[in-house]
PDB file of C-alpha atoms in Angstrom:
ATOM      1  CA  UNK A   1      56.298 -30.692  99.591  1.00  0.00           C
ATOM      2  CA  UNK A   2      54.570 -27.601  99.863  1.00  0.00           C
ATOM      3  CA  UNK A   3      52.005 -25.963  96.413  1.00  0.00           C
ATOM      4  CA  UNK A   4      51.192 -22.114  96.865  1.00  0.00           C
ATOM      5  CA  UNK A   5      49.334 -20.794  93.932  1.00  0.00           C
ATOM      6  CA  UNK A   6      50.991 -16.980  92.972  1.00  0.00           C
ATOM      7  CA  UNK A   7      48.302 -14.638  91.701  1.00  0.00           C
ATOM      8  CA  UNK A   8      50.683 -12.643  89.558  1.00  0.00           C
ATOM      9  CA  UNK A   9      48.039 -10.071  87.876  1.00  0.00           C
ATOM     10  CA  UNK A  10      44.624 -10.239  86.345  1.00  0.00           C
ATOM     11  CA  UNK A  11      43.915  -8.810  82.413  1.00  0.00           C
ATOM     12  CA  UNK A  12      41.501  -8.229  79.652  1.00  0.00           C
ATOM     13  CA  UNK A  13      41.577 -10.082  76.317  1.00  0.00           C
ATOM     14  CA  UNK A  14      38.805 -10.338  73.514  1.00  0.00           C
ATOM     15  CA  UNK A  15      36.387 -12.838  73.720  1.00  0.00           C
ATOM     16  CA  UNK A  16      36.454 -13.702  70.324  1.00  0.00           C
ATOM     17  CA  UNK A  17      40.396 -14.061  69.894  1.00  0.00           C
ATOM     18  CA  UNK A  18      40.204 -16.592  73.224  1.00  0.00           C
ATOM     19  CA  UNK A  19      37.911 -18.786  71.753  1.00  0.00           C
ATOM     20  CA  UNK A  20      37.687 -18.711  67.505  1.00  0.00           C
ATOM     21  CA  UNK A  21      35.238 -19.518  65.786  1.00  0.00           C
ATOM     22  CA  UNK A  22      32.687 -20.564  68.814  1.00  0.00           C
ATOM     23  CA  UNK A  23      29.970 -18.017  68.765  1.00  0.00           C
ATOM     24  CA  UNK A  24      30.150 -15.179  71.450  1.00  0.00           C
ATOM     25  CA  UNK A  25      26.358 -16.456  71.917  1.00  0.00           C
ATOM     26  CA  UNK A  26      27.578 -19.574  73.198  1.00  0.00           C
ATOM     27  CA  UNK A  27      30.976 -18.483  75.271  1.00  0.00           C
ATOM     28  CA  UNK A  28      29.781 -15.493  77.315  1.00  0.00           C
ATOM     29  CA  UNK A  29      28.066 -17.697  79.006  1.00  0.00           C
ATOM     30  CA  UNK A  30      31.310 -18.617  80.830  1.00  0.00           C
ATOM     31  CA  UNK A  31      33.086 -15.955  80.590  1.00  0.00           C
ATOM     32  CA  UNK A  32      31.014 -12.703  80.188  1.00  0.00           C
ATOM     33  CA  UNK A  33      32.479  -9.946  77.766  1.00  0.00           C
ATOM     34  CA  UNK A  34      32.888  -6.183  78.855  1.00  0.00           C
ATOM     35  CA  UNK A  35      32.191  -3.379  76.282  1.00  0.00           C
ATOM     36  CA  UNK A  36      34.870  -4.124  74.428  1.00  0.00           C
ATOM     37  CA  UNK A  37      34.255  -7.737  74.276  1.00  0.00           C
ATOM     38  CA  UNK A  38      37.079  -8.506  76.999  1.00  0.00           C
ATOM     39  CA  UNK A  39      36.819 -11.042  79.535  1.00  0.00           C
ATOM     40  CA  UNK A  40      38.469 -11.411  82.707  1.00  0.00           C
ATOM     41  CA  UNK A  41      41.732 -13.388  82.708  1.00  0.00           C
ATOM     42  CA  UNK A  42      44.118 -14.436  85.196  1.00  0.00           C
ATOM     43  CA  UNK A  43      48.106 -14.957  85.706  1.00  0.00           C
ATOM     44  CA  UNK A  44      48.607 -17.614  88.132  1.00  0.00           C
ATOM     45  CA  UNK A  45      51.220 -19.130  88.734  1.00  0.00           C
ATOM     46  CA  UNK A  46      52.231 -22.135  90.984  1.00  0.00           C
ATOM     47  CA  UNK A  47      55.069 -22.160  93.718  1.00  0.00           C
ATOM     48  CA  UNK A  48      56.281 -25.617  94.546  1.00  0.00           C
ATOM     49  CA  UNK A  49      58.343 -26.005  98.300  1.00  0.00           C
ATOM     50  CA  UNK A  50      60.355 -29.381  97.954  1.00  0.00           C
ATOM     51  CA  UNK A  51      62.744 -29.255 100.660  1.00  0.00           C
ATOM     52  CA  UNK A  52      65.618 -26.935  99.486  1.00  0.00           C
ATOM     53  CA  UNK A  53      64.324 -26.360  95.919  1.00  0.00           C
ATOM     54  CA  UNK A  54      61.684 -23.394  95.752  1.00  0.00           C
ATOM     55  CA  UNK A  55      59.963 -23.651  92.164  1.00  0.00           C
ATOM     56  CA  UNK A  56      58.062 -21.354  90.519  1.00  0.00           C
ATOM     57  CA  UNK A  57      55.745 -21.997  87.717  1.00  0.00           C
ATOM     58  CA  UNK A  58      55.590 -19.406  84.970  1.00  0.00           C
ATOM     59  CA  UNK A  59      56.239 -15.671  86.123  1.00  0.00           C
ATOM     60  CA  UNK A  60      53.291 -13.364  84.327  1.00  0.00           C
ATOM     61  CA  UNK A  61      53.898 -10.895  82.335  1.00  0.00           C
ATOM     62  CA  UNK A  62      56.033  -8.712  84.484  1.00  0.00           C
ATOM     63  CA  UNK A  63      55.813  -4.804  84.697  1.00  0.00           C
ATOM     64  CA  UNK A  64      58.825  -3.546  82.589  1.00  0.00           C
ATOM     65  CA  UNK A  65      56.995  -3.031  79.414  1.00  0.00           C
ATOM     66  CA  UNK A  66      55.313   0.374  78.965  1.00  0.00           C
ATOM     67  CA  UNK A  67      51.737   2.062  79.937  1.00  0.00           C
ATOM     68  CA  UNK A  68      50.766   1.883  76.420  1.00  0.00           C
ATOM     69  CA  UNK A  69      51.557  -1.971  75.700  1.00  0.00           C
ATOM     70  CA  UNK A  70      49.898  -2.521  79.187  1.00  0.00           C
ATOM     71  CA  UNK A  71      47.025  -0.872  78.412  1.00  0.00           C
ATOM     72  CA  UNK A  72      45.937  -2.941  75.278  1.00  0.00           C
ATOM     73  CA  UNK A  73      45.072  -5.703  77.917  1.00  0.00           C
ATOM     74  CA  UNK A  74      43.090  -3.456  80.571  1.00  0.00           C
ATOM     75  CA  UNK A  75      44.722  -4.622  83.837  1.00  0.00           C
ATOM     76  CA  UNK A  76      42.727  -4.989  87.117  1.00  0.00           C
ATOM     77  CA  UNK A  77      43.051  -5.851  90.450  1.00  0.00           C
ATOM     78  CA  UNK A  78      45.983  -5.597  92.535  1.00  0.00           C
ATOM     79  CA  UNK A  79      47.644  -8.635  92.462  1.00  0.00           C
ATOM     80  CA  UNK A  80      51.136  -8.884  91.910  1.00  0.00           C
ATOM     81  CA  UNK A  81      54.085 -11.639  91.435  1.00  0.00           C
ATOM     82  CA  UNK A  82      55.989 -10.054  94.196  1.00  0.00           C
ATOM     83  CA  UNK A  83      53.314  -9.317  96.874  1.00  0.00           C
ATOM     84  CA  UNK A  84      51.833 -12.810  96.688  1.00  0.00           C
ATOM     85  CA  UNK A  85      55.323 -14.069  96.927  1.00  0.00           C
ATOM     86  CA  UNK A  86      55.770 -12.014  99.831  1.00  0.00           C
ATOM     87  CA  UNK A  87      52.036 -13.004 101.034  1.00  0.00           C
ATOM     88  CA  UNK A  88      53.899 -16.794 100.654  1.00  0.00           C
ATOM     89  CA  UNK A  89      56.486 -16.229 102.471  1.00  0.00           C
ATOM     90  CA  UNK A  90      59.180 -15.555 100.585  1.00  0.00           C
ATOM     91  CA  UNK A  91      61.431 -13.323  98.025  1.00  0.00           C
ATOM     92  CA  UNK A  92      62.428 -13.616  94.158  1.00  0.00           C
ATOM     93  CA  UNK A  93      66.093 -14.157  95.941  1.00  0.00           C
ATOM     94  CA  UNK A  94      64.456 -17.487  96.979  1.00  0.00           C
ATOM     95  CA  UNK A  95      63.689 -19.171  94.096  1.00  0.00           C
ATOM     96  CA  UNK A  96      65.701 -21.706  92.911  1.00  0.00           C
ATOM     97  CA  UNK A  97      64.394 -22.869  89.629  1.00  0.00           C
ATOM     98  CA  UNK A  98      61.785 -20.995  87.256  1.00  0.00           C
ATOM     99  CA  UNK A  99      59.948 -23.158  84.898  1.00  0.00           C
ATOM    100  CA  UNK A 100      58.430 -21.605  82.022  1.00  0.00           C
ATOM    101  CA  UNK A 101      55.198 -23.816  80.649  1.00  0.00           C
ATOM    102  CA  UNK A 102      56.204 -21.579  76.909  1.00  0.00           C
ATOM    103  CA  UNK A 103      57.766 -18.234  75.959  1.00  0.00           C
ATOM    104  CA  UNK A 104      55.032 -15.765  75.898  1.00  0.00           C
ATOM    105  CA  UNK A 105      54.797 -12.573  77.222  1.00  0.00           C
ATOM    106  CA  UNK A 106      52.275 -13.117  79.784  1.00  0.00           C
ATOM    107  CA  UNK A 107      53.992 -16.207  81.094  1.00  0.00           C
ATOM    108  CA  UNK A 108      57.842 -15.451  80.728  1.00  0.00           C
ATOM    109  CA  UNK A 109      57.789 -11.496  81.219  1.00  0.00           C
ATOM    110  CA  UNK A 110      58.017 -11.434  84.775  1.00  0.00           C
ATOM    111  CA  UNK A 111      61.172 -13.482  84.614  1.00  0.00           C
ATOM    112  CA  UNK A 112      63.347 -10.210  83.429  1.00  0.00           C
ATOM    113  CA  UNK A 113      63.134  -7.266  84.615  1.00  0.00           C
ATOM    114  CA  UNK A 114      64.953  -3.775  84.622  1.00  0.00           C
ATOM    115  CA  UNK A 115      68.229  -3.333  86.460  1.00  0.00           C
ATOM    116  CA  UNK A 116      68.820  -0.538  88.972  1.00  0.00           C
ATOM    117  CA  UNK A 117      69.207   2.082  86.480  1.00  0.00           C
ATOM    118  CA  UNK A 118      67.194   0.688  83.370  1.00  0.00           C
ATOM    119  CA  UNK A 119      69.620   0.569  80.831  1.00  0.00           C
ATOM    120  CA  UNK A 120      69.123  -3.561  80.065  1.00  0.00           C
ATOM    121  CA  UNK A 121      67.165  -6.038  81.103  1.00  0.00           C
ATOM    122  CA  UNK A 122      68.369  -8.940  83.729  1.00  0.00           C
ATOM    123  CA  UNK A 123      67.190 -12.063  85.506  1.00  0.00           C
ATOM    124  CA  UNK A 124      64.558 -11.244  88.117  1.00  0.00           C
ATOM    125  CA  UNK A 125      65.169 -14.310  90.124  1.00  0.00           C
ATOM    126  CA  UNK A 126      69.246 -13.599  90.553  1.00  0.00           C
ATOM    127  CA  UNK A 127      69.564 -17.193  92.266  1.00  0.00           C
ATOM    128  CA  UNK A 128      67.241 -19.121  89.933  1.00  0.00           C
ATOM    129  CA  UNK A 129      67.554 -21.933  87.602  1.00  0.00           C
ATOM    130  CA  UNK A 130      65.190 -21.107  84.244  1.00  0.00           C
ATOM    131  CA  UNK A 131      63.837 -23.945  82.488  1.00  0.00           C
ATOM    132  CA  UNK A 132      62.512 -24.189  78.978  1.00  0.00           C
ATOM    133  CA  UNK A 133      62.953 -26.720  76.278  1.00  0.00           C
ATOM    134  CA  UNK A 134      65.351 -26.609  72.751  1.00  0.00           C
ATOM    135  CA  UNK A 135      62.591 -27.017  70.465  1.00  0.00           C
ATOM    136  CA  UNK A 136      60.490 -24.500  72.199  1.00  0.00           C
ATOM    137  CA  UNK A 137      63.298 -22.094  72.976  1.00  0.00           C
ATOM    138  CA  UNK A 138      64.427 -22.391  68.602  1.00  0.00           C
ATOM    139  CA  UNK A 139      60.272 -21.937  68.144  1.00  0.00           C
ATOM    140  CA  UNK A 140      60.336 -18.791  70.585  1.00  0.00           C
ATOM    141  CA  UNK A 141      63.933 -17.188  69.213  1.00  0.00           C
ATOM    142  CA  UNK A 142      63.179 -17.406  65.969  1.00  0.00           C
ATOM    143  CA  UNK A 143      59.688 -17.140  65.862  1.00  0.00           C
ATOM    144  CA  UNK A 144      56.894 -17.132  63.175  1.00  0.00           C
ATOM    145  CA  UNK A 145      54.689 -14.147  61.704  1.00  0.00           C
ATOM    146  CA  UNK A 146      51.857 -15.111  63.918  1.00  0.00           C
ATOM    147  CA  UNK A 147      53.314 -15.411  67.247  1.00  0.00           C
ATOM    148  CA  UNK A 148      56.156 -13.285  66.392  1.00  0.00           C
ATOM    149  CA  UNK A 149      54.152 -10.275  68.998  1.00  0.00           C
ATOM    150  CA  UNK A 150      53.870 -12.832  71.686  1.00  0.00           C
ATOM    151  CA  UNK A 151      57.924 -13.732  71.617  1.00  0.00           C
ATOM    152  CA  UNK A 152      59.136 -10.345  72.912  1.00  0.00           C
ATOM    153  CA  UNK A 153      63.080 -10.837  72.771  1.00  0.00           C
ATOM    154  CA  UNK A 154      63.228  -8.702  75.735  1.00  0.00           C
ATOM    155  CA  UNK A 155      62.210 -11.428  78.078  1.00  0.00           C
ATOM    156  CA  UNK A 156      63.954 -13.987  76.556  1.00  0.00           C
ATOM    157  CA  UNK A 157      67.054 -13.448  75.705  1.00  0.00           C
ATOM    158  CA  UNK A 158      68.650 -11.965  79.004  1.00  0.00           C
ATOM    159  CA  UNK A 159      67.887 -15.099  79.967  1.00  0.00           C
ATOM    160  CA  UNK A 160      70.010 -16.998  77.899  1.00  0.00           C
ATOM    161  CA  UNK A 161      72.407 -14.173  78.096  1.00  0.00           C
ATOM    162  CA  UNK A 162      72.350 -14.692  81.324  1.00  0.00           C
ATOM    163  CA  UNK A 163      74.107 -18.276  81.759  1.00  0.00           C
ATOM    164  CA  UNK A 164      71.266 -19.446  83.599  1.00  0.00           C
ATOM    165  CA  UNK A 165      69.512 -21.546  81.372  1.00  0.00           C
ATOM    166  CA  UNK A 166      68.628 -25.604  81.396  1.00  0.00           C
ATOM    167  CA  UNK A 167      66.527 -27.354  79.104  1.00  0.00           C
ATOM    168  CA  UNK A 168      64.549 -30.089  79.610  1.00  0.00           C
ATOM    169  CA  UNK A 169      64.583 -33.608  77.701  1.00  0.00           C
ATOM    170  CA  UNK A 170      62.257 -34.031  74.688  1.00  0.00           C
ATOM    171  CA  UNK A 171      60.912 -37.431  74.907  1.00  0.00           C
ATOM    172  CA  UNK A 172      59.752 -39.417  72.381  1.00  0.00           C
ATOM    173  CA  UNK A 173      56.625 -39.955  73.697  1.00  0.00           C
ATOM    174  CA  UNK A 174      55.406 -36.568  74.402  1.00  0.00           C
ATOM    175  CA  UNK A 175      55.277 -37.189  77.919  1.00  0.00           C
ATOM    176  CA  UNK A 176      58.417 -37.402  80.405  1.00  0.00           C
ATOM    177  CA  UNK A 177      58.100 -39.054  83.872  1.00  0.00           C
ATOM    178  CA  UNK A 178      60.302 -37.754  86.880  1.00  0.00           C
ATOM    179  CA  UNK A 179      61.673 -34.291  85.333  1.00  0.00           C
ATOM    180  CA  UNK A 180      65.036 -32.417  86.804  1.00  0.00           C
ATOM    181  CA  UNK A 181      62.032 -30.528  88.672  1.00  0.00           C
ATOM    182  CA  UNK A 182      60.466 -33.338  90.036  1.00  0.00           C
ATOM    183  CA  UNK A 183      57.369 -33.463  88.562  1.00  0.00           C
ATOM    184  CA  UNK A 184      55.873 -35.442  85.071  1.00  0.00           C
ATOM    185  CA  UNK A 185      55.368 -33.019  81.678  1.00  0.00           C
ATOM    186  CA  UNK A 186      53.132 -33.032  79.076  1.00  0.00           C
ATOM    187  CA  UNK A 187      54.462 -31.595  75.900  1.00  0.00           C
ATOM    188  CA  UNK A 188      52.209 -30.357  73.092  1.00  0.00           C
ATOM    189  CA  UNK A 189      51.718 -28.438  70.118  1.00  0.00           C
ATOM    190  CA  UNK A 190      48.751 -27.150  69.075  1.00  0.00           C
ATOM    191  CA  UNK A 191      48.963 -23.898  70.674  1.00  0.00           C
ATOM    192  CA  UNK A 192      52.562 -23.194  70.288  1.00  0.00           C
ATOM    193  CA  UNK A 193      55.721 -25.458  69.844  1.00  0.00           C
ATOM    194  CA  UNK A 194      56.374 -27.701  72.574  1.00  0.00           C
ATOM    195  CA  UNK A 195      54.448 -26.268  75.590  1.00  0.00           C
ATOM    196  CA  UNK A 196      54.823 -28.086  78.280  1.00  0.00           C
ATOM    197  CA  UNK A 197      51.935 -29.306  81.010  1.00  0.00           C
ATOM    198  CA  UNK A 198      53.238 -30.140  84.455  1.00  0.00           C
ATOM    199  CA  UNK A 199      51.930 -33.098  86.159  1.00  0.00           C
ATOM    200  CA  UNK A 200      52.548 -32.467  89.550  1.00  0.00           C
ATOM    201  CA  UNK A 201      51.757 -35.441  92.063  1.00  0.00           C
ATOM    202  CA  UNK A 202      50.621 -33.802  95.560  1.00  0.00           C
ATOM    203  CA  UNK A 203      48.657 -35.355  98.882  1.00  0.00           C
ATOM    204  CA  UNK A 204      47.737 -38.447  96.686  1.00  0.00           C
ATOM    205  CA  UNK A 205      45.948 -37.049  94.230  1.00  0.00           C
ATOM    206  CA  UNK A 206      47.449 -35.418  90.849  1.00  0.00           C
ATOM    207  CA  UNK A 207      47.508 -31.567  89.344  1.00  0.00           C
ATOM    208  CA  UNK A 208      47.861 -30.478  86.383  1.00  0.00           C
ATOM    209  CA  UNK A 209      48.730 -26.914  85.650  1.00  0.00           C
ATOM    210  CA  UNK A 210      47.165 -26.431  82.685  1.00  0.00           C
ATOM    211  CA  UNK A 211      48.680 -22.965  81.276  1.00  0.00           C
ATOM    212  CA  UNK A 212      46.942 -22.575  78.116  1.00  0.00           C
ATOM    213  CA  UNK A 213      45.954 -26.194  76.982  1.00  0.00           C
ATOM    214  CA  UNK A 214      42.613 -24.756  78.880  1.00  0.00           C
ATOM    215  CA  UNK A 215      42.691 -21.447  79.261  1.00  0.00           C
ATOM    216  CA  UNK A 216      39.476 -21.408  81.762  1.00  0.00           C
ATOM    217  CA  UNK A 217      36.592 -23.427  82.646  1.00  0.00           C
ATOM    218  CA  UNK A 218      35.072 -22.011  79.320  1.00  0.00           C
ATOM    219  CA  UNK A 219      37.051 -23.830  77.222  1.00  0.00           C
ATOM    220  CA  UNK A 220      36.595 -27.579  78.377  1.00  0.00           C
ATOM    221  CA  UNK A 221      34.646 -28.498  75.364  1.00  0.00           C
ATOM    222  CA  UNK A 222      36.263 -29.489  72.322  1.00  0.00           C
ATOM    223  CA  UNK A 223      35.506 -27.220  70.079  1.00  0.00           C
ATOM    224  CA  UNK A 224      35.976 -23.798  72.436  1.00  0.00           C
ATOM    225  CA  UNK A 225      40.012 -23.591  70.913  1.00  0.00           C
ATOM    226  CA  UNK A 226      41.395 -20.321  71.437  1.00  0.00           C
ATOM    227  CA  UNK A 227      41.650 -18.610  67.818  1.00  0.00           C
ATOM    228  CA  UNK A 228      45.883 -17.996  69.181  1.00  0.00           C
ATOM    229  CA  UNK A 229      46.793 -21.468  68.727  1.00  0.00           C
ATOM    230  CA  UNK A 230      48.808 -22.243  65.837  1.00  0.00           C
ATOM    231  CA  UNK A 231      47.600 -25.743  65.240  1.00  0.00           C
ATOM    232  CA  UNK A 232      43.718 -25.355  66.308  1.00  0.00           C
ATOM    233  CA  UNK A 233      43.279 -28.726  64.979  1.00  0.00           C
ATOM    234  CA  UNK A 234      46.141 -30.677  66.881  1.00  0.00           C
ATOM    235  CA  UNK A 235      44.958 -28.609  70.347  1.00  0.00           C
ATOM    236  CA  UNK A 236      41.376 -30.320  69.537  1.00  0.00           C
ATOM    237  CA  UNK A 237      43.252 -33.640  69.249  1.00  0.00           C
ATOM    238  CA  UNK A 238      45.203 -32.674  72.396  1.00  0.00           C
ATOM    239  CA  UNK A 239      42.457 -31.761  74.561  1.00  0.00           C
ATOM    240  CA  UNK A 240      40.417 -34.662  73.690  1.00  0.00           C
ATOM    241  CA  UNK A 241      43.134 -37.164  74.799  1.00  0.00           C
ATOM    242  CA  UNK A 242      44.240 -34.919  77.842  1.00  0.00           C
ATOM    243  CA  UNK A 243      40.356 -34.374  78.955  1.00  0.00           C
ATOM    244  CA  UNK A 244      39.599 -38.035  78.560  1.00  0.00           C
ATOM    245  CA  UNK A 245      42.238 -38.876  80.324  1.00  0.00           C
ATOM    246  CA  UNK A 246      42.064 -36.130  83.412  1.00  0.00           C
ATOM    247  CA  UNK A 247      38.066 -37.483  83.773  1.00  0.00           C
ATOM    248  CA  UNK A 248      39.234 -41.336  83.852  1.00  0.00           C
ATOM    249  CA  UNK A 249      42.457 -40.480  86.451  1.00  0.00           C
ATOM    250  CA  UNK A 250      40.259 -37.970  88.513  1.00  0.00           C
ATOM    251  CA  UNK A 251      43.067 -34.932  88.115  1.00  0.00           C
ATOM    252  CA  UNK A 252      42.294 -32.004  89.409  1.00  0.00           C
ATOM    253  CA  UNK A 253      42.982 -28.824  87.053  1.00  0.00           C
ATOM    254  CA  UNK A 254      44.703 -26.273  87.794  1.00  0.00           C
ATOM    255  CA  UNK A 255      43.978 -22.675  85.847  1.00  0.00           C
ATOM    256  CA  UNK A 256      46.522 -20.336  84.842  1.00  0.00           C
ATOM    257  CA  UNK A 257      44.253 -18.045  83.087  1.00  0.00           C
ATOM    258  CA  UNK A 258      40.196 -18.768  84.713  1.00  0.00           C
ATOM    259  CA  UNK A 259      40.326 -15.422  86.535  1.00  0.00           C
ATOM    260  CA  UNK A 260      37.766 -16.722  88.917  1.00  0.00           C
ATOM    261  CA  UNK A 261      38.162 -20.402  89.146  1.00  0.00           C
ATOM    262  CA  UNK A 262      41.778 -22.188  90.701  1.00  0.00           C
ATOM    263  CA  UNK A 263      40.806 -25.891  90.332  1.00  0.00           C
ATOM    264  CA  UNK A 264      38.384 -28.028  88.864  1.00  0.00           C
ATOM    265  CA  UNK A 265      37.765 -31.824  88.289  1.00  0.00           C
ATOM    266  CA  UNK A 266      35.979 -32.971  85.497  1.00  0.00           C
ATOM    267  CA  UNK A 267      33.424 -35.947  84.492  1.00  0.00           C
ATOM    268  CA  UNK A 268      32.378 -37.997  81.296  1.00  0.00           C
ATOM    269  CA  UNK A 269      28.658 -37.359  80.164  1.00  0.00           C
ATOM    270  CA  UNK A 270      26.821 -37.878  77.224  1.00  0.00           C
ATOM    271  CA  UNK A 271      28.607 -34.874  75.531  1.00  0.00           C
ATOM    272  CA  UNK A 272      32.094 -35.948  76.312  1.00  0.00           C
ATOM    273  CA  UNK A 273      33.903 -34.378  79.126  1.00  0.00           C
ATOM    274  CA  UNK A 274      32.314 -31.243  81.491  1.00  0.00           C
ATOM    275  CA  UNK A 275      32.936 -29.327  84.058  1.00  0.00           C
ATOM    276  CA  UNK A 276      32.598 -31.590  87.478  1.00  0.00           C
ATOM    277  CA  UNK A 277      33.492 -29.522  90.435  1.00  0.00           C
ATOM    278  CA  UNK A 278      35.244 -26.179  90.977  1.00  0.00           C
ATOM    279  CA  UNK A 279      37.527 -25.561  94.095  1.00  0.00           C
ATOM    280  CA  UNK A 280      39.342 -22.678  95.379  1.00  0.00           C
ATOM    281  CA  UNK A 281      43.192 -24.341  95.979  1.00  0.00           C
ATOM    282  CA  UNK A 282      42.694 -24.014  99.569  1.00  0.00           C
ATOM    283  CA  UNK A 283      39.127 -25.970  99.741  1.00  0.00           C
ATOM    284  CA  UNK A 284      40.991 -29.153  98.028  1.00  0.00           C
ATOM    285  CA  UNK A 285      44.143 -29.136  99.804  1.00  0.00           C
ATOM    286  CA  UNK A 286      44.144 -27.026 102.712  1.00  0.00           C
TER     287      UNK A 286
END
């Protein structure tokens, strides 16, 4: 088995929407705020090489929407889905399975794109697999007032549409050992329906891509919930049993969103549980 984080793009969101009702006093600390009180955010993804199987973890947000919806969320860099890919080794005709942590637009949008003459919208991985849930997928198609502007039907249903479609099992539990993909998943709630956390076991050790249960670095205190969740108080009932649980096991975190941090590990202290270490992927595994 073979992990290759995917930068897939780098964006601007408010401050104060990513983390409620903690104080911008207390967060831009972290994660400093431009003039428009934006911080830095990341889409990064996760490519898993198990023998013939080629998995990628959540796609970004794509690039068939237009300049103007773009431009709400201030784009930098010049990372991209398909030049990292390409930086990996590889092409969207080689993935075999897309996994999609939840539905919205800046982690499903890069899984449909145009076609040749941009008159619909088709799978972007022809040869691919794409993997959500039935709870999450009813959540995401028929979607609430609040979210309703993160679920754009655009990237979902050409999917669907498309024949190419699996869901995974909803356990009882909440969490389900040995997935179709391999890997454990953690499903929760509290920022949308049925997200799902991969537990990924790798060189010994275990990571977690942690898509937005923790957003960043910034929000590994309780109380730092991101003011999109739809059940703020389950996510602070989430975090506290994932975070005490991540310190105890000695995970290492993996961070779809920290623009400037890939992996962390974490520790109990006298506050509950803090940053430990940060790592770029390459300093932990190679």
């Amino acid at each position: 088995m073979r992990l290759i984080p995917i930068e897939a793009g780098f964006f601007r969101l408010d401050g104060g929407a990513m983390f409620g009702v903690v104080p911008k006093v207390l967060w831009q600390r972290s994660n400093p705020a431009d003039s428009c009180n934006r911080i830095e955010l990341a889409m990064r993804c996760l490519l898993i090489e198990d023998g013939d199987r080629l998995v990628l973890i959540d796609t970004g947000w794509g690039d068939k929407q237009s300049e103007k919806f773009f431009g709400y969320f201030a784009p930098w860099g010049d990372a991209s889905l398909d030049k990292s890919l390409r930086k990996a080794g590889f092409s969207r005709a080689d993935i075999t399975d897309v996994f999609l942590t939840h539905l919205h637009f800046d982690h499903c949008g890069g899984a449909i794109r145009w076609n040749a003459d941009r008159t619909a919208c088709e799978p972007a991985f022809k040869n691919a697999r794409f993997w959500s849930n039935a709870d999450h997928w009813c959540w995401a198609t028929q979607p609430n007032a609040r979210e309703k502007a993160s679920f754009l039907k655009e990237n979902i249903s050409p999917i669907q549409e498309s024949g190419q479609l699996e869901f995974v099992t909803l356990p009882e539990s909440g969490f389900l050992s040995a997935s179709p993909l391999g890997f454990d998943i953690l499903f929760v709630d509290g920022h949308t329906d049925k997200q799902m956390i991969p537990h990924i076991r790798y060189q010994g050790q275990t990571l977690v891509y942690a898509a937005d249960l923790l957003p960043t670095t910034g929000h590994i205190p309780l109380p730092y919930v991101m003011g999109y969740d739809t059940r703020p108080l389950l996510t602070l009932r989430e975090k506290a049993q994932f975070l005490n649980r991540a310190a105890e096991a000695g995970y290492l975190v993996f961070f779809e969103h920290d623009a400037h941090t890939q992996v962390c590990m974490l520790k109990q202290t006298e506050k509950g549980v803090r940053l430990d270490k940060t790592y770029t992927f390459e300093e932990v595994f190679g």
